[in-house]
Backbone as numpy.savetxt, mean C-alpha at the origin, in Angstrom:
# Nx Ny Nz CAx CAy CAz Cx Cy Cz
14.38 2.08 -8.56 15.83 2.14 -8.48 16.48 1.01 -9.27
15.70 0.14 -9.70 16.01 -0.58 -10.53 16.28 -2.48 -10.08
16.54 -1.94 -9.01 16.67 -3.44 -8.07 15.28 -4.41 -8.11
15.81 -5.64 -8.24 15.49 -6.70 -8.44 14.77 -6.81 -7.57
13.21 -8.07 -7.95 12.86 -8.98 -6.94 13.63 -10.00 -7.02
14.68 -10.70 -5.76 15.19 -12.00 -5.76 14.02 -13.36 -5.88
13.85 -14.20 -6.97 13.36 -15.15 -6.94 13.53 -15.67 -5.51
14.81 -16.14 -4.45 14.35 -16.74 -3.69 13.60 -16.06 -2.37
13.36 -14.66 -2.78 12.67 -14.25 -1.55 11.56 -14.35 -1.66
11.22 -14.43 -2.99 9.77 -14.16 -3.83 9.19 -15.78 -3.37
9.82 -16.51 -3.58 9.51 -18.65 -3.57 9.34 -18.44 -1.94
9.61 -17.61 -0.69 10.01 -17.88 0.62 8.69 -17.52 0.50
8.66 -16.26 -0.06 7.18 -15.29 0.95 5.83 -16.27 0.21
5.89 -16.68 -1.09 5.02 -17.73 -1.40 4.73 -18.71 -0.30
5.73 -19.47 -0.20 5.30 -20.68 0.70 4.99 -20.55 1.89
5.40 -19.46 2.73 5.03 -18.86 3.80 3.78 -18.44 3.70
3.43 -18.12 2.77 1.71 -17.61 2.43 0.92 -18.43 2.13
1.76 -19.78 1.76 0.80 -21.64 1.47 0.52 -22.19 2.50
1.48 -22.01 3.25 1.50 -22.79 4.32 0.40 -22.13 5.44
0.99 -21.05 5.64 -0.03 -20.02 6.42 -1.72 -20.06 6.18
-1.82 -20.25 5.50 -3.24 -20.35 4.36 -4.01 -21.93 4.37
-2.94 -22.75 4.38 -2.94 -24.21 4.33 -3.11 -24.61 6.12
-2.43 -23.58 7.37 -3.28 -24.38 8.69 -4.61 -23.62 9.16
-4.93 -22.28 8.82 -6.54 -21.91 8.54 -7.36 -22.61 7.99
-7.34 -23.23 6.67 -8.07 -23.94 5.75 -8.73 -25.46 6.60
-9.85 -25.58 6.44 -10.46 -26.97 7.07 -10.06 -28.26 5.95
-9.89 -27.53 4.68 -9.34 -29.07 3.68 -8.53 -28.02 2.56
-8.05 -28.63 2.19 -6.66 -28.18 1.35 -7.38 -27.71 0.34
-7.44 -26.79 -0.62 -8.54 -25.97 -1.74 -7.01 -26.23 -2.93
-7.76 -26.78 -3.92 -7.25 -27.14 -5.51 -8.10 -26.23 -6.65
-6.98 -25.35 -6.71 -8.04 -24.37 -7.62 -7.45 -23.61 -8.00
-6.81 -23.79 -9.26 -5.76 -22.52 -10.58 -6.05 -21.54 -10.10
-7.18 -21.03 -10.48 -7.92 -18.96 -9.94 -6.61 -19.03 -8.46
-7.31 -20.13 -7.75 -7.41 -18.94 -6.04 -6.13 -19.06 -6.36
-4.86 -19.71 -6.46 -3.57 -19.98 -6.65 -2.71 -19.07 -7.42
-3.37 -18.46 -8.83 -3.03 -17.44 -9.10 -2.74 -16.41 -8.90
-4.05 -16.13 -7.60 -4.34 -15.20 -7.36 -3.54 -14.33 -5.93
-3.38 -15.53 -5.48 -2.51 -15.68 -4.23 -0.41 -15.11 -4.70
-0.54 -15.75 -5.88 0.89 -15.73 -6.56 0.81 -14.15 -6.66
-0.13 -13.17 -7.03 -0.04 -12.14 -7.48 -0.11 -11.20 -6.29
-0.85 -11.54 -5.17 -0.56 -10.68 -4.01 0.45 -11.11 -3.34
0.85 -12.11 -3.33 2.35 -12.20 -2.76 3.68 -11.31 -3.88
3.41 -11.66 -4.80 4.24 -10.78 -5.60 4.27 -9.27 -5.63
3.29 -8.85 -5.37 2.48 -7.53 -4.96 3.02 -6.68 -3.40
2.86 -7.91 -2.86 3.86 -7.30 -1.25 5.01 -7.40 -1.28
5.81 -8.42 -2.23 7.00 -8.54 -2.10 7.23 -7.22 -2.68
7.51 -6.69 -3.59 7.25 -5.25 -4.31 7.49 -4.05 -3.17
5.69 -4.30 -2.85 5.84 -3.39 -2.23 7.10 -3.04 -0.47
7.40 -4.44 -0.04 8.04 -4.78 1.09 9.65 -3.68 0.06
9.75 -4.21 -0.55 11.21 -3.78 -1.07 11.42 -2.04 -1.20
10.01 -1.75 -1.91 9.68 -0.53 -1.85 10.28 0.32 -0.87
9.46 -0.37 0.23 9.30 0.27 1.21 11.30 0.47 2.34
11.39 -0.95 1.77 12.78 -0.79 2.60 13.59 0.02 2.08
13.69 0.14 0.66 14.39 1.66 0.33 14.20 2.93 0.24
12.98 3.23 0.16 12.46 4.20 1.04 13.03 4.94 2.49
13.26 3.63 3.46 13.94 3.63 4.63 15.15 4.02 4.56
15.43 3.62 3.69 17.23 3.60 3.45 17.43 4.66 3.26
16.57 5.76 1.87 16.80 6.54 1.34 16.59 7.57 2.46
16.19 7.35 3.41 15.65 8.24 4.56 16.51 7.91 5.64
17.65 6.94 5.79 18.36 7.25 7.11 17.49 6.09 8.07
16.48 5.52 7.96 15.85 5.19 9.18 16.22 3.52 8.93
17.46 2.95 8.73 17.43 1.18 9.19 18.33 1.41 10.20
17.60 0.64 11.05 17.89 0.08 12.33 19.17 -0.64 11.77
20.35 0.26 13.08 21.82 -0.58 12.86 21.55 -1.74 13.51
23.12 -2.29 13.97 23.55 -3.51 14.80 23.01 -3.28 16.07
24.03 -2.04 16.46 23.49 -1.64 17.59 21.85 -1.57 18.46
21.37 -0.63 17.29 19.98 -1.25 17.79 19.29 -2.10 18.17
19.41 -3.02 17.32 19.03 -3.93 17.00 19.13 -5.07 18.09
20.65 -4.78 18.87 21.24 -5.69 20.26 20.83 -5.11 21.40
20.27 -3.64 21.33 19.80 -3.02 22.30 18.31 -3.61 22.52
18.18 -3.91 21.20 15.94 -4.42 21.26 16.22 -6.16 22.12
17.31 -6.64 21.09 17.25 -7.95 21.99 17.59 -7.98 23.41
18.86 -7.19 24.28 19.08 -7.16 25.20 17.84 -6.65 26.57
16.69 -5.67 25.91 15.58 -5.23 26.09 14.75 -6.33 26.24
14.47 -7.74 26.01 13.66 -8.77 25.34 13.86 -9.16 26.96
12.65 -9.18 27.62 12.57 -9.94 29.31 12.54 -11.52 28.53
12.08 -12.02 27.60 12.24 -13.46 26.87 13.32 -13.76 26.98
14.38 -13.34 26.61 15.88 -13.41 26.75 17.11 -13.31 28.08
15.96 -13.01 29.12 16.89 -12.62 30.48 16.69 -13.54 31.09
18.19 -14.01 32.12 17.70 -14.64 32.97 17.53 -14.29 34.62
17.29 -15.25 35.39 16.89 -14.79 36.82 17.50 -13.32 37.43
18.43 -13.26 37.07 18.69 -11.96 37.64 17.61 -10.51 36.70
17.56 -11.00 35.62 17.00 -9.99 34.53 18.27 -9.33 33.61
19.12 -9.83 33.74 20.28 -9.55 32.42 19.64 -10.86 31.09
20.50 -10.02 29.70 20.31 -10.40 29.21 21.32 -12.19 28.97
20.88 -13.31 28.78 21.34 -14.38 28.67 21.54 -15.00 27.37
22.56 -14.89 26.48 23.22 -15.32 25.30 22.72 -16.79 24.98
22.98 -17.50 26.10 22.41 -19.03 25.74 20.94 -19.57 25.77
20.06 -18.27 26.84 18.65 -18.32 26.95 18.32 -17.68 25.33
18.90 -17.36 24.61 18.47 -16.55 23.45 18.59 -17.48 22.28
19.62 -17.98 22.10 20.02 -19.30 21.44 19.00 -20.23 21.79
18.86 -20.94 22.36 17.85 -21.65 22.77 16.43 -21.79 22.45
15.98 -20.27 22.58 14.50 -20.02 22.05 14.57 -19.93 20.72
15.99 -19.93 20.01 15.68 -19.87 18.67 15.73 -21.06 18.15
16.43 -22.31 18.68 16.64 -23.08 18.28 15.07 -24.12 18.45
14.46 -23.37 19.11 13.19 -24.23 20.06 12.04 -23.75 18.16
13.01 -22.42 17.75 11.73 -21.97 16.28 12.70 -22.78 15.19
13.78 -23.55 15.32 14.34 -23.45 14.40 15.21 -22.14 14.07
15.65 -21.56 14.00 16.12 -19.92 13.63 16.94 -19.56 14.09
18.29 -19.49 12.78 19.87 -18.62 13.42 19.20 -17.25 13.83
20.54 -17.16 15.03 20.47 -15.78 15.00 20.80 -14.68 14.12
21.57 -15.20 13.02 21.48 -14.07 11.91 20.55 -14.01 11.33
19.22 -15.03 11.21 17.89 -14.73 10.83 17.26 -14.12 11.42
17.07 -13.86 12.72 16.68 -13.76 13.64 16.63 -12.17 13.93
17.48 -11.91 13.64 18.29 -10.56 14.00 18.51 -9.66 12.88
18.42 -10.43 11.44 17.83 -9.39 10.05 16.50 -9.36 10.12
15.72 -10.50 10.53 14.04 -9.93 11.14 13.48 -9.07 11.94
14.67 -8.95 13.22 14.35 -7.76 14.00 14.47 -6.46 13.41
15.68 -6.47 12.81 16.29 -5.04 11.75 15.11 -4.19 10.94
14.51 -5.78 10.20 13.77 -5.28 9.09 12.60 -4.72 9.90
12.00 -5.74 10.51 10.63 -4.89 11.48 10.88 -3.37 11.89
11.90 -3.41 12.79 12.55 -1.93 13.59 12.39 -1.07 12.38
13.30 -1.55 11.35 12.98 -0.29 10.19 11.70 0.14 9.76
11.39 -1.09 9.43 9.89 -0.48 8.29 8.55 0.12 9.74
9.15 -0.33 10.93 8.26 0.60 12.04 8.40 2.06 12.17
10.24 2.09 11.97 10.54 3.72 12.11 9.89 4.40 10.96
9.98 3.86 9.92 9.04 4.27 8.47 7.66 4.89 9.02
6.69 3.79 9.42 5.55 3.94 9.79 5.40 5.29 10.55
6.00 4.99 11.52 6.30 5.86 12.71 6.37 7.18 11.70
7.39 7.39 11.49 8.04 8.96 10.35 6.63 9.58 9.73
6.05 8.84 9.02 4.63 9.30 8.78 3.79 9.40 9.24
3.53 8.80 9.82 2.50 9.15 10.81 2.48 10.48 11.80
3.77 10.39 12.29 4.07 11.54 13.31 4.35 12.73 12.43
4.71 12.47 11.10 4.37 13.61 10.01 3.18 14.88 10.28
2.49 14.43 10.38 0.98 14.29 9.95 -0.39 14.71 11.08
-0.53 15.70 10.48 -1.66 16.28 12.14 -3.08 16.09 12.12
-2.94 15.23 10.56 -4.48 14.74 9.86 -4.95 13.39 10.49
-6.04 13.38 10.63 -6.47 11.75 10.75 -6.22 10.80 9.73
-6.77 9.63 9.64 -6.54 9.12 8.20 -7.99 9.22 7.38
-9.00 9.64 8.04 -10.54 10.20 7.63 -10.27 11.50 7.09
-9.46 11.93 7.65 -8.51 13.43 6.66 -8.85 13.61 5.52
-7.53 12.91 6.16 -6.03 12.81 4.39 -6.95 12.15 3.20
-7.75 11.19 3.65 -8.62 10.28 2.69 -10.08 11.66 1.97
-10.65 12.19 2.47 -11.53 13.25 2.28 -11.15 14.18 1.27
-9.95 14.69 1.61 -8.87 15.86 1.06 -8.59 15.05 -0.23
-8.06 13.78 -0.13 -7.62 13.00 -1.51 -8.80 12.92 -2.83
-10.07 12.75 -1.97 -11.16 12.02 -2.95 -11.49 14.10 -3.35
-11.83 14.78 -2.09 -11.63 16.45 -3.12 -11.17 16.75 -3.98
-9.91 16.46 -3.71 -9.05 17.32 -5.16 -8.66 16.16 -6.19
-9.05 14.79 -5.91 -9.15 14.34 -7.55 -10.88 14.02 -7.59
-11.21 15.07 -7.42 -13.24 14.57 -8.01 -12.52 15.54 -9.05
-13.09 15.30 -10.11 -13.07 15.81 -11.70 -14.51 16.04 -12.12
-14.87 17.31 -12.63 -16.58 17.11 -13.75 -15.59 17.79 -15.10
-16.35 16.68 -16.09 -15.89 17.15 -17.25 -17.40 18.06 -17.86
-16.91 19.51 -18.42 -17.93 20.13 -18.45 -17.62 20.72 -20.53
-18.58 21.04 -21.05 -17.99 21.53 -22.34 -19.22 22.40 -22.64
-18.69 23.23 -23.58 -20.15 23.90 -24.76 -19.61 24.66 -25.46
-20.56 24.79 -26.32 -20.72 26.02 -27.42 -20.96 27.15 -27.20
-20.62 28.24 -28.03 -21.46 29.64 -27.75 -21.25 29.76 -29.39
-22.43 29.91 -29.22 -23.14 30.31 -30.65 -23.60 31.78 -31.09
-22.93 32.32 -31.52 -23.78 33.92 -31.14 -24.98 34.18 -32.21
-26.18 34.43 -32.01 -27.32 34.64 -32.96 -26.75 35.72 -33.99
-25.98 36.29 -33.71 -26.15 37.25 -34.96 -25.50 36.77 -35.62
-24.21 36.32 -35.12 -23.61 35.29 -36.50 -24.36 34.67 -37.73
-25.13 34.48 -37.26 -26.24 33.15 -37.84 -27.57 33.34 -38.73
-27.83 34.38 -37.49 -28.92 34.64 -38.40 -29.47 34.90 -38.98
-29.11 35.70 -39.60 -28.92 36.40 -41.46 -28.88 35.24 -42.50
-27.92 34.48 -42.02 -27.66 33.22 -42.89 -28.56 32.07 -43.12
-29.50 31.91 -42.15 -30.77 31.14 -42.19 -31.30 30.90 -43.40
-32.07 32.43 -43.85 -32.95 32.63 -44.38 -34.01 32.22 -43.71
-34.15 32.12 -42.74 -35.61 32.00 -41.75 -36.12 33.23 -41.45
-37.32 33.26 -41.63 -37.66 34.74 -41.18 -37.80 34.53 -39.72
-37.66 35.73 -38.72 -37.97 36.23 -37.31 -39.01 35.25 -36.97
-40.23 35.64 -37.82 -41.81 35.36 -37.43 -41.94 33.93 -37.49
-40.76 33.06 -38.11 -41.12 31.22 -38.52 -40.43 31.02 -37.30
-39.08 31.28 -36.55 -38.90 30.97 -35.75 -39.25 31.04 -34.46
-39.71 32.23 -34.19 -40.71 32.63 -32.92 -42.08 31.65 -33.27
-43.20 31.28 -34.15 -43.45 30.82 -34.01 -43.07 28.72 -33.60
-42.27 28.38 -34.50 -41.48 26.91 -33.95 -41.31 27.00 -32.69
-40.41 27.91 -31.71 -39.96 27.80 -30.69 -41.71 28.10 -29.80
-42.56 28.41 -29.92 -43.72 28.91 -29.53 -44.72 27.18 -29.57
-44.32 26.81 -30.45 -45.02 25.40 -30.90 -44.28 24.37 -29.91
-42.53 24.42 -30.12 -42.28 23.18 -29.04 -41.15 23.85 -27.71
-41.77 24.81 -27.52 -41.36 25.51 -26.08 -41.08 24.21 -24.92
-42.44 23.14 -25.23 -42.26 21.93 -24.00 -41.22 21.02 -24.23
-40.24 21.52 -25.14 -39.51 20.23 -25.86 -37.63 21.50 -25.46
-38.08 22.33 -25.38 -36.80 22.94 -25.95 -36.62 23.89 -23.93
Protein backbone atom coordinates (compact mmCIF):
# COMPACT_ATOMS: atom_id res chain seq x y z
CA UNK A 1 0.00 0.00 0.00
CA UNK A 2 2.84 1.89 -0.09
CA UNK A 3 3.23 2.98 3.57
CA UNK A 4 6.27 3.44 5.19
CA UNK A 5 8.43 1.72 7.81
CA UNK A 6 8.73 4.67 10.47
CA UNK A 7 12.45 4.77 11.39
CA UNK A 8 11.38 5.38 14.94
CA UNK A 9 9.42 2.28 15.26
CA UNK A 10 11.99 0.38 13.41
CA UNK A 11 15.11 1.99 16.25
CA UNK A 12 12.18 0.92 19.20
CA UNK A 13 11.64 -2.71 18.02
CA UNK A 14 15.64 -2.87 17.58
CA UNK A 15 16.47 -1.97 20.99
CA UNK A 16 13.75 -3.85 22.46
CA UNK A 17 15.28 -6.86 20.69
CA UNK A 18 19.02 -5.65 22.28
CA UNK A 19 18.00 -5.36 25.26
CA UNK A 20 15.79 -8.44 25.38
CA UNK A 21 18.71 -10.49 23.97
CA UNK A 22 21.24 -8.59 26.18
CA UNK A 23 19.30 -10.04 29.83
CA UNK A 24 19.32 -13.85 28.34
CA UNK A 25 22.94 -13.52 27.30
CA UNK A 26 25.57 -14.66 30.18
CA UNK A 27 28.20 -11.85 28.63
CA UNK A 28 27.41 -9.27 26.16
CA UNK A 29 28.41 -10.96 22.41
CA UNK A 30 30.49 -8.29 20.00
CA UNK A 31 30.05 -9.55 16.69
CA UNK A 32 29.13 -7.54 13.16
CA UNK A 33 27.43 -11.09 11.65
CA UNK A 34 25.16 -11.76 14.79
CA UNK A 35 24.25 -7.84 14.82
CA UNK A 36 23.46 -7.76 11.33
CA UNK A 37 21.69 -10.33 11.48
CA UNK A 38 19.49 -9.43 14.25
CA UNK A 39 19.00 -5.82 12.31
CA UNK A 40 17.45 -7.89 9.49
CA UNK A 41 14.93 -9.94 11.47
CA UNK A 42 13.86 -7.13 13.30
CA UNK A 43 13.37 -5.31 10.13
CA UNK A 44 11.68 -8.38 8.80
CA UNK A 45 8.93 -8.33 11.64
CA UNK A 46 8.62 -4.88 11.61
CA UNK A 47 7.35 -5.42 7.89
CA UNK A 48 5.71 -8.01 8.53
CA UNK A 49 3.86 -6.46 11.98
CA UNK A 50 2.65 -3.55 9.57
CA UNK A 51 1.58 -6.03 7.08
CA UNK A 52 -0.35 -7.56 9.11
CA UNK A 53 -2.08 -4.50 10.77
CA UNK A 54 -3.44 -3.52 7.46
CA UNK A 55 -4.59 -6.45 6.60
CA UNK A 56 -6.78 -5.94 9.82
CA UNK A 57 -7.82 -2.77 8.80
CA UNK A 58 -8.57 -3.79 5.39
CA UNK A 59 -10.81 -6.41 7.03
CA UNK A 60 -12.81 -4.38 9.62
CA UNK A 61 -11.16 -6.24 12.56
CA UNK A 62 -9.19 -3.19 14.88
CA UNK A 63 -10.27 -3.21 18.06
CA UNK A 64 -12.08 0.31 18.78
CA UNK A 65 -11.92 2.49 22.03
CA UNK A 66 -14.61 0.86 23.20
CA UNK A 67 -13.19 -2.38 23.21
CA UNK A 68 -10.46 -1.84 24.16
CA UNK A 69 -12.03 -0.10 27.78
CA UNK A 70 -14.19 -3.05 27.91
CA UNK A 71 -10.73 -5.49 27.97
CA UNK A 72 -9.31 -3.07 30.59
CA UNK A 73 -12.44 -2.73 32.70
CA UNK A 74 -12.46 -6.81 32.37
CA UNK A 75 -8.64 -6.76 33.88
CA UNK A 76 -9.31 -8.31 37.80
CA UNK A 77 -5.46 -6.42 37.88
CA UNK A 78 -7.27 -3.27 37.67
CA UNK A 79 -10.25 -3.78 40.22
CA UNK A 80 -10.53 -2.93 43.40
CA UNK A 81 -11.99 -4.65 46.63
CA UNK A 82 -15.28 -4.53 45.61
CA UNK A 83 -14.19 -5.95 41.97
CA UNK A 84 -15.09 -2.71 39.93
CA UNK A 85 -12.87 -1.43 37.82
CA UNK A 86 -10.36 1.30 39.68
CA UNK A 87 -8.94 4.26 37.45
CA UNK A 88 -6.18 5.02 39.99
CA UNK A 89 -5.39 1.14 40.64
CA UNK A 90 -4.73 1.21 36.77
CA UNK A 91 -2.59 4.28 36.70
CA UNK A 92 -0.53 3.04 39.21
CA UNK A 93 0.40 -0.34 37.74
CA UNK A 94 1.44 1.56 34.89
CA UNK A 95 3.36 3.87 36.42
CA UNK A 96 5.01 0.88 38.62
CA UNK A 97 6.12 -0.27 34.26
CA UNK A 98 6.78 3.13 33.53
CA UNK A 99 3.82 3.39 30.81
CA UNK A 100 1.12 6.12 29.80
CA UNK A 101 -1.96 4.99 29.41
CA UNK A 102 -2.07 6.01 25.89
CA UNK A 103 0.76 3.49 25.47
CA UNK A 104 -0.73 1.25 27.22
CA UNK A 105 -3.96 1.18 25.61
CA UNK A 106 -2.51 1.40 21.73
CA UNK A 107 -0.77 -1.94 23.01
CA UNK A 108 -3.89 -3.40 24.06
CA UNK A 109 -5.61 -2.25 20.61
CA UNK A 110 -2.80 -3.57 18.63
CA UNK A 111 -2.70 -7.11 20.42
CA UNK A 112 -6.81 -7.30 20.37
CA UNK A 113 -6.42 -6.68 16.64
CA UNK A 114 -3.75 -8.72 15.27
CA UNK A 115 -5.59 -11.63 17.72
CA UNK A 116 -8.94 -11.02 15.91
CA UNK A 117 -6.70 -11.52 12.67
CA UNK A 118 -5.37 -14.75 14.01
CA UNK A 119 -8.58 -15.74 15.25
CA UNK A 120 -10.40 -14.89 11.48
CA UNK A 121 -8.10 -17.53 10.08
CA UNK A 122 -7.95 -19.87 11.87
CA UNK A 123 -11.69 -20.24 12.47
CA UNK A 124 -11.58 -19.93 8.58
CA UNK A 125 -10.30 -23.12 8.21
CA UNK A 126 -11.46 -26.85 8.88
CA UNK A 127 -7.79 -27.99 7.99
CA UNK A 128 -5.16 -28.68 10.50
CA UNK A 129 -2.00 -26.91 9.97
CA UNK A 130 -0.43 -30.65 8.96
CA UNK A 131 -3.20 -30.00 6.25
CA UNK A 132 -2.87 -26.96 4.71
CA UNK A 133 1.07 -27.64 4.86
CA UNK A 134 0.70 -31.29 2.86
CA UNK A 135 -1.83 -29.77 0.28
CA UNK A 136 0.83 -26.76 -0.16
CA UNK A 137 4.04 -28.98 -0.68
CA UNK A 138 1.30 -31.21 -3.38
CA UNK A 139 0.43 -28.79 -5.62
CA UNK A 140 3.77 -26.94 -5.81
CA UNK A 141 5.93 -30.42 -6.23
CA UNK A 142 6.86 -29.77 -9.95
CA UNK A 143 8.80 -32.76 -12.30
CA UNK A 144 10.22 -31.21 -15.18
CA UNK A 145 9.79 -33.89 -17.84
CA UNK A 146 10.85 -33.44 -21.82
CA UNK A 147 11.54 -35.62 -25.12
CA UNK A 148 11.72 -36.26 -28.51
CA UNK A 149 9.76 -38.35 -30.86
CA UNK A 150 11.64 -39.25 -33.57
CA UNK A 151 9.71 -41.20 -36.06
CA UNK A 152 11.94 -44.04 -37.88
CA UNK A 153 10.56 -43.58 -41.05
CA UNK A 154 11.41 -40.13 -41.22
CA UNK A 155 14.92 -41.11 -41.00
CA UNK A 156 15.53 -43.89 -42.26
CA UNK A 157 15.88 -43.77 -45.77
CA UNK A 158 18.18 -40.94 -45.11
CA UNK A 159 20.84 -42.93 -43.26
CA UNK A 160 22.03 -44.82 -45.86
CA UNK A 161 22.48 -47.59 -43.29
CA UNK A 162 21.34 -50.68 -44.39
CA UNK A 163 18.48 -52.66 -42.11
CA UNK A 164 21.10 -55.56 -41.61
CA UNK A 165 24.17 -52.91 -40.09
CA UNK A 166 21.80 -51.67 -37.76
CA UNK A 167 20.12 -54.73 -36.38
CA UNK A 168 23.32 -56.01 -36.15
CA UNK A 169 25.00 -52.68 -33.87
CA UNK A 170 21.94 -52.66 -31.77
CA UNK A 171 22.49 -56.70 -31.39
CA UNK A 172 26.28 -55.94 -30.43
CA UNK A 173 25.47 -53.17 -27.69
CA UNK A 174 21.88 -54.20 -26.67
CA UNK A 175 23.75 -54.04 -22.87
CA UNK A 176 24.48 -50.42 -23.44
CA UNK A 177 21.28 -49.22 -25.16
Amino acid sequence: DGEKVPRSLYLQRLRQETEKRAETAEAPVEDEAADAVLREEVLRETFKEILLKAHARNLGLVAGRDQVMAALRSEKAFRDAQGRFNPETYRALLARQNMSESLFEAQLAESMTLNRLAETFTDLSPFSDMEILAEWVRRHRSVRAGWVLLAREDYLEKTGVPEADLKEYFDLHADEL
